Short mmCIF file of C-alpha atoms in Angstrom, two decimals:
data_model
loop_
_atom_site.label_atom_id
_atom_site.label_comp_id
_atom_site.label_asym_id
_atom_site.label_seq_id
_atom_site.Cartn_x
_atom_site.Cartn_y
_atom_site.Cartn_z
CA UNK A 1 -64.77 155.68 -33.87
CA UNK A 2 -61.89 157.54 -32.75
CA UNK A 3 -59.70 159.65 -35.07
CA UNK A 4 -57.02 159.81 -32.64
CA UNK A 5 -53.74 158.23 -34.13
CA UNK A 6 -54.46 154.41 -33.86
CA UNK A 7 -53.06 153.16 -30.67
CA UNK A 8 -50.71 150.53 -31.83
CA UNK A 9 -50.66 148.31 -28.79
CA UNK A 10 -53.92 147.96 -28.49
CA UNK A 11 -53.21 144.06 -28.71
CA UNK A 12 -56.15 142.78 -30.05
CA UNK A 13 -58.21 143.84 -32.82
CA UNK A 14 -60.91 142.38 -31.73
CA UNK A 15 -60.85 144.49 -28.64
CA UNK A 16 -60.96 147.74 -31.16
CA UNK A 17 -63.76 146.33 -33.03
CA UNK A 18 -66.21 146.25 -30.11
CA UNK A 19 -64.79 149.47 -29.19
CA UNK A 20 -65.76 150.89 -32.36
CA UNK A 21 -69.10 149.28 -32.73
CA UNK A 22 -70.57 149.27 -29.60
CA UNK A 23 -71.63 152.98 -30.10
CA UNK A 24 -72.95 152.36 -33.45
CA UNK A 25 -74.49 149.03 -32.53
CA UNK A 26 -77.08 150.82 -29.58
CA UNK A 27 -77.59 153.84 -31.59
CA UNK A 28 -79.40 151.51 -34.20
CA UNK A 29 -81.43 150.24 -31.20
CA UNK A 30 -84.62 152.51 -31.33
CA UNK A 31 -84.28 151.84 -34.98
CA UNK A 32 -84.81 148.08 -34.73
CA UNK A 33 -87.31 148.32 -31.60
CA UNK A 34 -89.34 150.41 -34.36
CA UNK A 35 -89.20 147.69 -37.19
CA UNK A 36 -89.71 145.05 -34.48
CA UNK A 37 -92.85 146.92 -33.56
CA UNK A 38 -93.99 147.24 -37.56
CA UNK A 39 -93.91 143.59 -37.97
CA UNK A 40 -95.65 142.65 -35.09
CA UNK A 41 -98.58 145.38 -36.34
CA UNK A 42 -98.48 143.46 -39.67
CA UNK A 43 -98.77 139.75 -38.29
CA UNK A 44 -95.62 138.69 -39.16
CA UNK A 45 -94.55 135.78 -36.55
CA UNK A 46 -91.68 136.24 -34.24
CA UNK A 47 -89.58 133.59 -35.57
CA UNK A 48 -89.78 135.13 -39.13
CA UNK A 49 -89.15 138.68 -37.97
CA UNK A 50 -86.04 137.79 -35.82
CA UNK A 51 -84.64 135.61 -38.61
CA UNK A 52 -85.32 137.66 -41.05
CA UNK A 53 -83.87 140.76 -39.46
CA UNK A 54 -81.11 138.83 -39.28
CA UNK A 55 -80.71 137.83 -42.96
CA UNK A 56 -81.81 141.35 -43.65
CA UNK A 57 -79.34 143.39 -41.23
CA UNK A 58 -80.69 146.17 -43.72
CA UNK A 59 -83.29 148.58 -41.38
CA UNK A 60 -84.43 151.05 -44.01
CA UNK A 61 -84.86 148.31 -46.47
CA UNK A 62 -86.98 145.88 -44.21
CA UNK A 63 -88.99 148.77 -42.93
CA UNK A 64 -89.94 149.75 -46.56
CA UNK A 65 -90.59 145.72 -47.23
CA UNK A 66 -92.62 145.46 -43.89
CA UNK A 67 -94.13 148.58 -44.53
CA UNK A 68 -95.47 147.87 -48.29
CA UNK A 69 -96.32 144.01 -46.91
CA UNK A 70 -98.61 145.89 -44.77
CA UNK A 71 -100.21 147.93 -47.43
CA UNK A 72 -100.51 144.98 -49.74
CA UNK A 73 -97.89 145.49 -52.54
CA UNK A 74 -96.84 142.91 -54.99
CA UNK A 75 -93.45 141.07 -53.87
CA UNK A 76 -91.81 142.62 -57.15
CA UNK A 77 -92.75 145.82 -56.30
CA UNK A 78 -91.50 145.09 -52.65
CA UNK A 79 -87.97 144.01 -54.23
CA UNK A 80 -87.68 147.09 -56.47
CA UNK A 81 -88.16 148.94 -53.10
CA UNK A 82 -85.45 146.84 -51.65
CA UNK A 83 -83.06 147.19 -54.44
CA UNK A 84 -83.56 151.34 -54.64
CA UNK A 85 -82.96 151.66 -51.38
CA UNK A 86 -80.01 148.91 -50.83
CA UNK A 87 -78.06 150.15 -54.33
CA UNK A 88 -75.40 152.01 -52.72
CA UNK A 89 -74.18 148.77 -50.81
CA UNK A 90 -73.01 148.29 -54.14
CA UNK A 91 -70.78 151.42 -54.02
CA UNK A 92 -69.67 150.33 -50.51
CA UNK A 93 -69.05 147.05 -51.68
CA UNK A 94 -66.73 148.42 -54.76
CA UNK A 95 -65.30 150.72 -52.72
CA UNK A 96 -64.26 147.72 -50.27
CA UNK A 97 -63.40 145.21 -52.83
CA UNK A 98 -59.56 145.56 -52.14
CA UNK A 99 -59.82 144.80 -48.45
CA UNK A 100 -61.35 141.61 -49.56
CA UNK A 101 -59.49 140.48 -52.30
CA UNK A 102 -57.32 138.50 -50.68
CA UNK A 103 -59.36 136.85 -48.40
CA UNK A 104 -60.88 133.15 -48.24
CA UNK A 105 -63.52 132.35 -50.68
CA UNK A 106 -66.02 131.98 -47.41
CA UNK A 107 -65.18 135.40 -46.30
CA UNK A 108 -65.79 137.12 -49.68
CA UNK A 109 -68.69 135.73 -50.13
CA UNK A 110 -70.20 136.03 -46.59
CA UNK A 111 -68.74 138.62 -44.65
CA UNK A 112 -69.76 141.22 -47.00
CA UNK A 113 -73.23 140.36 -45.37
CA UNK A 114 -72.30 142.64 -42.83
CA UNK A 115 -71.78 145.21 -44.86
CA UNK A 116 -73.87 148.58 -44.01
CA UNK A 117 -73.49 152.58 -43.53
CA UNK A 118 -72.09 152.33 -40.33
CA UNK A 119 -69.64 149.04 -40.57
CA UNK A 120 -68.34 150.50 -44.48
CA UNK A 121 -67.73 153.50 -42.61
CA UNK A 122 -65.77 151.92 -39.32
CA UNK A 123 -63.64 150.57 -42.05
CA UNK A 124 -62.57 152.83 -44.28
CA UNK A 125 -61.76 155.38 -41.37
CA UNK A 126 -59.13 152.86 -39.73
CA UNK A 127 -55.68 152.47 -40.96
CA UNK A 128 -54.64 150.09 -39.29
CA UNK A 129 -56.60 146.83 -41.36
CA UNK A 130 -54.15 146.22 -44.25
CA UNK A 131 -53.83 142.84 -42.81
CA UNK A 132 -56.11 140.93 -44.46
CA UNK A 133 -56.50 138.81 -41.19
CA UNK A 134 -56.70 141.78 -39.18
CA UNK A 135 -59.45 142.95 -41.65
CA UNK A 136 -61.24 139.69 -41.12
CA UNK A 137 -61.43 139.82 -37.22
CA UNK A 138 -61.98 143.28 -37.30
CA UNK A 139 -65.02 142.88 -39.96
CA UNK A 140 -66.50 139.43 -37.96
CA UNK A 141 -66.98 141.01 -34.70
CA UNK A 142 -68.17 144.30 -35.72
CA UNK A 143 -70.50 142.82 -37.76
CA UNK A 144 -71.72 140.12 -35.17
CA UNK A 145 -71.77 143.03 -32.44
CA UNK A 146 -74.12 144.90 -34.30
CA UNK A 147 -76.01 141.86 -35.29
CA UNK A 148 -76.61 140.91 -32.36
CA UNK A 149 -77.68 144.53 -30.89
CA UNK A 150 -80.02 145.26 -33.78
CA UNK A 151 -81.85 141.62 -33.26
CA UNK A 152 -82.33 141.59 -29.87
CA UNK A 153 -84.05 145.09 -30.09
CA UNK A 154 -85.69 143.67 -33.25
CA UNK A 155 -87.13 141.06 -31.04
CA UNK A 156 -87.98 143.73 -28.29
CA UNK A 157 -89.89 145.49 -30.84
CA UNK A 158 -91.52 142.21 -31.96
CA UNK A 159 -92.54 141.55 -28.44
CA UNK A 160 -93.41 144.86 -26.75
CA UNK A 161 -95.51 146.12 -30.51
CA UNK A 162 -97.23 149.70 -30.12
CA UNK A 163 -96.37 149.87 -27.26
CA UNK A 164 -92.89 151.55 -29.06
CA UNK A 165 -93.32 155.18 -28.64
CA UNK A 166 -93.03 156.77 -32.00
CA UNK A 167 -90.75 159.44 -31.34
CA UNK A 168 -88.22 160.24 -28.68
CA UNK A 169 -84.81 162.05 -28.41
CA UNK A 170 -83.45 158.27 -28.49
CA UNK A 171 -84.09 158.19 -32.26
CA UNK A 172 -81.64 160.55 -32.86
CA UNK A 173 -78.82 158.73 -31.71
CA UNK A 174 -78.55 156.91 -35.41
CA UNK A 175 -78.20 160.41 -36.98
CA UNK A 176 -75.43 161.32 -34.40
CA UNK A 177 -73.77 158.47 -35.23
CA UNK A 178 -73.84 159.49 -38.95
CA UNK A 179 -72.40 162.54 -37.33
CA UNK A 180 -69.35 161.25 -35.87
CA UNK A 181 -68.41 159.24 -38.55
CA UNK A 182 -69.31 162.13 -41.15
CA UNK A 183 -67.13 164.91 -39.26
CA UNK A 184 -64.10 164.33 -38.88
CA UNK A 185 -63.83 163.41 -42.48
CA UNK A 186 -64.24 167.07 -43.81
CA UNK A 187 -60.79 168.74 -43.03
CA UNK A 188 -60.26 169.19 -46.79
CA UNK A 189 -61.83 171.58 -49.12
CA UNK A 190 -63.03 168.92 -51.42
CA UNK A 191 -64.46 166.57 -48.70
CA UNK A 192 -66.45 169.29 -47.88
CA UNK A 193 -67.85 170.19 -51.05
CA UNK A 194 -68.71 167.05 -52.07
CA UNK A 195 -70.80 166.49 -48.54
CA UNK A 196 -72.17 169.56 -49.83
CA UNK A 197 -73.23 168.87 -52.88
CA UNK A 198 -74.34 165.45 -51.64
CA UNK A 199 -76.39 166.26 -48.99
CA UNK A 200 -77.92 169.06 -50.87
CA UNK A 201 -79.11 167.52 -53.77
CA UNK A 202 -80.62 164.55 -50.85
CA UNK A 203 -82.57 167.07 -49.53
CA UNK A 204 -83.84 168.61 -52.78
CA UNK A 205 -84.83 165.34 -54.29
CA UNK A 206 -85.97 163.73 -50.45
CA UNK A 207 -89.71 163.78 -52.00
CA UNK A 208 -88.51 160.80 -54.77
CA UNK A 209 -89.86 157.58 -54.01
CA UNK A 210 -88.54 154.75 -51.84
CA UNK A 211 -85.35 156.79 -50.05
CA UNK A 212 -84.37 157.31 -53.90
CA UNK A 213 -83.31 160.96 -53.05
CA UNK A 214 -80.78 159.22 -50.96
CA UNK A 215 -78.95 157.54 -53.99
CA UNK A 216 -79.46 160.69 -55.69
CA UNK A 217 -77.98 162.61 -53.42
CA UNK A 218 -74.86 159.86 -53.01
CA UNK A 219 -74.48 159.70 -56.75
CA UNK A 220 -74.08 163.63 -57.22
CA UNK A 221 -71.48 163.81 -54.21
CA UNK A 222 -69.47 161.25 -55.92
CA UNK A 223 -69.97 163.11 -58.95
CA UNK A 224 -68.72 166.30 -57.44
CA UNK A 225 -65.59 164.35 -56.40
CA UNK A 226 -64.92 163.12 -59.70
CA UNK A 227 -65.20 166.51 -61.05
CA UNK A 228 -63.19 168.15 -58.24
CA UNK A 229 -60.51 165.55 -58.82
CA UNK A 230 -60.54 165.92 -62.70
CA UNK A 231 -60.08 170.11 -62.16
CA UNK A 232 -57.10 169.54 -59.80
CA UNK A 233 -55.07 167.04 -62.01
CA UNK B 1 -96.13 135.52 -47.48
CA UNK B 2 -94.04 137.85 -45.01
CA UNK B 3 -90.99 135.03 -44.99
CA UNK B 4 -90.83 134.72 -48.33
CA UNK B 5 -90.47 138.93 -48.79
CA UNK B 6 -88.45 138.83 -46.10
CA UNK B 7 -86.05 135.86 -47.46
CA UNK B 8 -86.46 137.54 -50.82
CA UNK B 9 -85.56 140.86 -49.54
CA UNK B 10 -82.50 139.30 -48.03
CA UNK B 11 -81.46 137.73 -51.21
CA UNK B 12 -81.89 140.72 -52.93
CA UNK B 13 -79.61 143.00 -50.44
CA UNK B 14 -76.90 140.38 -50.53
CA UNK B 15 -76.42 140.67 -53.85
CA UNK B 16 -76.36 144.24 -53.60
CA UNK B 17 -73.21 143.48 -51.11
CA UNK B 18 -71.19 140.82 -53.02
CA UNK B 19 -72.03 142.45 -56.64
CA UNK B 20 -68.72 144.12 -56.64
CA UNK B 21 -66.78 142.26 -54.27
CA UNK B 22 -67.23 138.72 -56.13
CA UNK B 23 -69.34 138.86 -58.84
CA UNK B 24 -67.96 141.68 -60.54
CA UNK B 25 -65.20 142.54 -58.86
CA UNK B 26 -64.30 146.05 -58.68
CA UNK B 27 -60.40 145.82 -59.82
CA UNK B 28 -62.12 145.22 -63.29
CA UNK B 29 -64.01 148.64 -63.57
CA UNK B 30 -62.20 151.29 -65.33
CA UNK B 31 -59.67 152.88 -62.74
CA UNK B 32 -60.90 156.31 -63.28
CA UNK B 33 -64.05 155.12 -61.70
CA UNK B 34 -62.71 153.69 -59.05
CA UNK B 35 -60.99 156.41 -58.12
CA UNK B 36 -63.89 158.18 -57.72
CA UNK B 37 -65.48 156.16 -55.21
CA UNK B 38 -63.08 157.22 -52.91
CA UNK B 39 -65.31 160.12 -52.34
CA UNK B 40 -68.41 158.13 -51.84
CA UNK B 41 -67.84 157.60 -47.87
CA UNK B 42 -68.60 161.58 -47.80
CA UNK B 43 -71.09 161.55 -49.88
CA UNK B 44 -72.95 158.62 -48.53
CA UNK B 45 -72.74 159.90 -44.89
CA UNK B 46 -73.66 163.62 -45.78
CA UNK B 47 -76.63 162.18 -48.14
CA UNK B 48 -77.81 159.97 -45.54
CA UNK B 49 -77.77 162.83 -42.93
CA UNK B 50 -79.31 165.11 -44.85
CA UNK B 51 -81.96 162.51 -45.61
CA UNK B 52 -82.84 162.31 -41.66
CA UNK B 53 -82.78 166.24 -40.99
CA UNK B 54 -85.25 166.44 -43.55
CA UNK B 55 -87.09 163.40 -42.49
CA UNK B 56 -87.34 165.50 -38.64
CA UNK B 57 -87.61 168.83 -40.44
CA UNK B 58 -88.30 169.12 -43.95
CA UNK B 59 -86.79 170.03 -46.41
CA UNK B 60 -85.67 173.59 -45.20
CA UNK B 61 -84.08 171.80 -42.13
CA UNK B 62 -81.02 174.08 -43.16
CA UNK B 63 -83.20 177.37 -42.59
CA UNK B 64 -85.59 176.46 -40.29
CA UNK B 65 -84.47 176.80 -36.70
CA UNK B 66 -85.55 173.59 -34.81
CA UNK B 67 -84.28 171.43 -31.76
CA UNK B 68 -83.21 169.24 -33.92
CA UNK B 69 -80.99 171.19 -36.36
CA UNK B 70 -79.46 172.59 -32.88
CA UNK B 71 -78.27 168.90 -31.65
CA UNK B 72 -77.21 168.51 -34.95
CA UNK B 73 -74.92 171.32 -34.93
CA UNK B 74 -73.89 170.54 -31.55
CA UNK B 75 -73.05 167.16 -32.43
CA UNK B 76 -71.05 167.98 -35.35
CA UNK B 77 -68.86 170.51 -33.11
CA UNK B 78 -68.18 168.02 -31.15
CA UNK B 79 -66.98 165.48 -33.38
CA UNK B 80 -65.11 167.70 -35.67
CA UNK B 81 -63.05 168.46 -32.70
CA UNK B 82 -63.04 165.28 -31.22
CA UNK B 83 -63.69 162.19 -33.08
CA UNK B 84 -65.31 160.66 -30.43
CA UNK B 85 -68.49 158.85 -31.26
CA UNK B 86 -70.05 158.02 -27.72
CA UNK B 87 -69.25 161.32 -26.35
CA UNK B 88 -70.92 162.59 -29.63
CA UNK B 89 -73.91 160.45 -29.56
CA UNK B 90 -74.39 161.67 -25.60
CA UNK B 91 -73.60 165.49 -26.59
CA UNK B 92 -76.57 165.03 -28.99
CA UNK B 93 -79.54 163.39 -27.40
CA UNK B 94 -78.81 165.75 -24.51
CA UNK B 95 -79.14 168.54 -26.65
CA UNK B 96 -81.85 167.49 -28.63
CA UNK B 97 -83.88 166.39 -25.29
CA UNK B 98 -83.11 170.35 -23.52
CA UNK B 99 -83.47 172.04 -26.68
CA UNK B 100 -86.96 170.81 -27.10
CA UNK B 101 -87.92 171.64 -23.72
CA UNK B 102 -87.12 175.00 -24.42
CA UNK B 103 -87.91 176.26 -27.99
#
């Protein structure tokens, strides 16, 4: 991402999508090698793993899954899991719901598929996607970039199994991503509180459940916003 | 058994993603809550990162000085004043990887 002014003659859009995902894209990397390596420890088949990281393209989410297949949980209880940890696509997804109003049916259906932290984040800090074809282009190949990064590792992962070391200075690169797209966003008072608040009340409530502290902590920064908002009107 | 989690899993997320894009759309929630999600970009990105220092450090990752909470800083220097994601990502791991060899 690059908060610079947007560079207007950049000609393609595409071109600034894999610019802006590529980073994002092999930061998820050790992520998927470590999910890859989970389902291979559980038995699940290669094909099944790479498709379904694929109709996934969800990592905490199919970790918890793999990791409660693995312990022997009920699929309801898997799904709960799933949803907990997935609800704030919903946010994302409301948040983004302009940008894909006036798109083709196919698109509004299936390119919100591609929808995650990073890409939700890519797009709201850009400017330049009013366009709802530029949106579309823009939104395709970021999401296939990233697709394709975090399945390839996937199958890595799948293939190479424990041999995945557990822990390395690699696996920070997702939370320096977070980083760089959290950063330049607080130049403002009340950006800054609210990340406050927010992450805050994620760490206080990280023991919760299923990454619920997460939605927790989401759900009181938004809060703080709203009240922030309400005080200064 | 693991397709069918996994394909149910996926169903499940999707949803998640279209819910207010297509099935309710979100120009038919009250405006005053829309409004308020434009603060949920923040919020999501400082919720998730605190979720991950704490995941490396606990829950006094704040207080506690560690390797981590050093690249962390370092990183966030860096792309306050730059807005540069590689050279942020770089800034960090390189940190993180000398700061552990020496605390």
């Amino acid at each position: 991402m690059n908060s610079a002014p947007v560079d207007v003659s950049v000609p393609r859009i595409e071109l600034a999508a894999v610019r802006d995902i590529v980073p994002v894209a092999a930061s998820v990397v050790p992520f998927a090698l470590v999910i890859g390596s989970a389902m291979r420890e559980i038995g699940v088949s290669g094909g099944v793993g790479v498709l379904g990281g694929g109709a996934m393209y969800s990592g905490s989410a199919h970790l918890a899954a793999v990791a409660l297949l693995g312990a022997g949980a009920e699929l309801l209880m898997i799904l709960a899991a799933v949803a907990v940890i997935n609800a704030r696509l919903l946010v994302y997804g409301a948040a983004l719901e302009p940008r894909f109003r006036t798109q083709p049916r196919w698109f509004r259906w299936l390119g919100p598929h591609f929808l995650v932290d990073q890409t939700y984040a890519l797009a709201t800090a850009r400017d330049d996607l009013d366009e709802p074809d530029r949106f579309r282009r823009y939104w395709v190949v970021a999401g296939l970039v990233l697709g394709a990064f975090w399945i390839v590792a996937m199958a890595a992962g799948m293939g190479l199994g424990a041999a995945i070391p557990a822990s390395s200075p690699l696996n920070f690169t997702a939370t320096a991503v977070i980083i760089a797209l959290l950063a330049p966003r607080l130049r403002a008072r009340p950006q800054v509180l609210v990340a406050a608040v927010a992450a805050a009340v994620a760490t206080t409530s990280s023991s919760l459940p299923n990454g619920l502290g997460l939605g927790v902590g989401l759900a009181a920064g938004i809060v703080a916003g709203a009240l922030i908002e309400a005080r200064q009107r | 058994m693991s397709a069918v989690v996994l394909l149910a899993s996926s169903v499940v997320t999707w949803l998640l993603r279209v819910g207010f894009i297509v099935i309710v759309p979100a120009r038919r929630l009250p405006e005053g809550l829309r409004r308020v999600l434009d603060h949920a970009a923040v919020a999501a990105l400082a919720a998730l990162l605190a979720t991950a220092l704490t995941r490396e450090s606990g829950p006094a990752w704040l207080l506690t000085p560690s390797p981590v909470l050093v690249a962390a800083v370092a990183a966030g220097l860096v792309a306050w004043r730059t807005g540069r994601m590689g050279l942020t990502v770089v800034v960090a791991v390189t940190v993180l990887w000398a700061a552990q060899l020496i605390m």
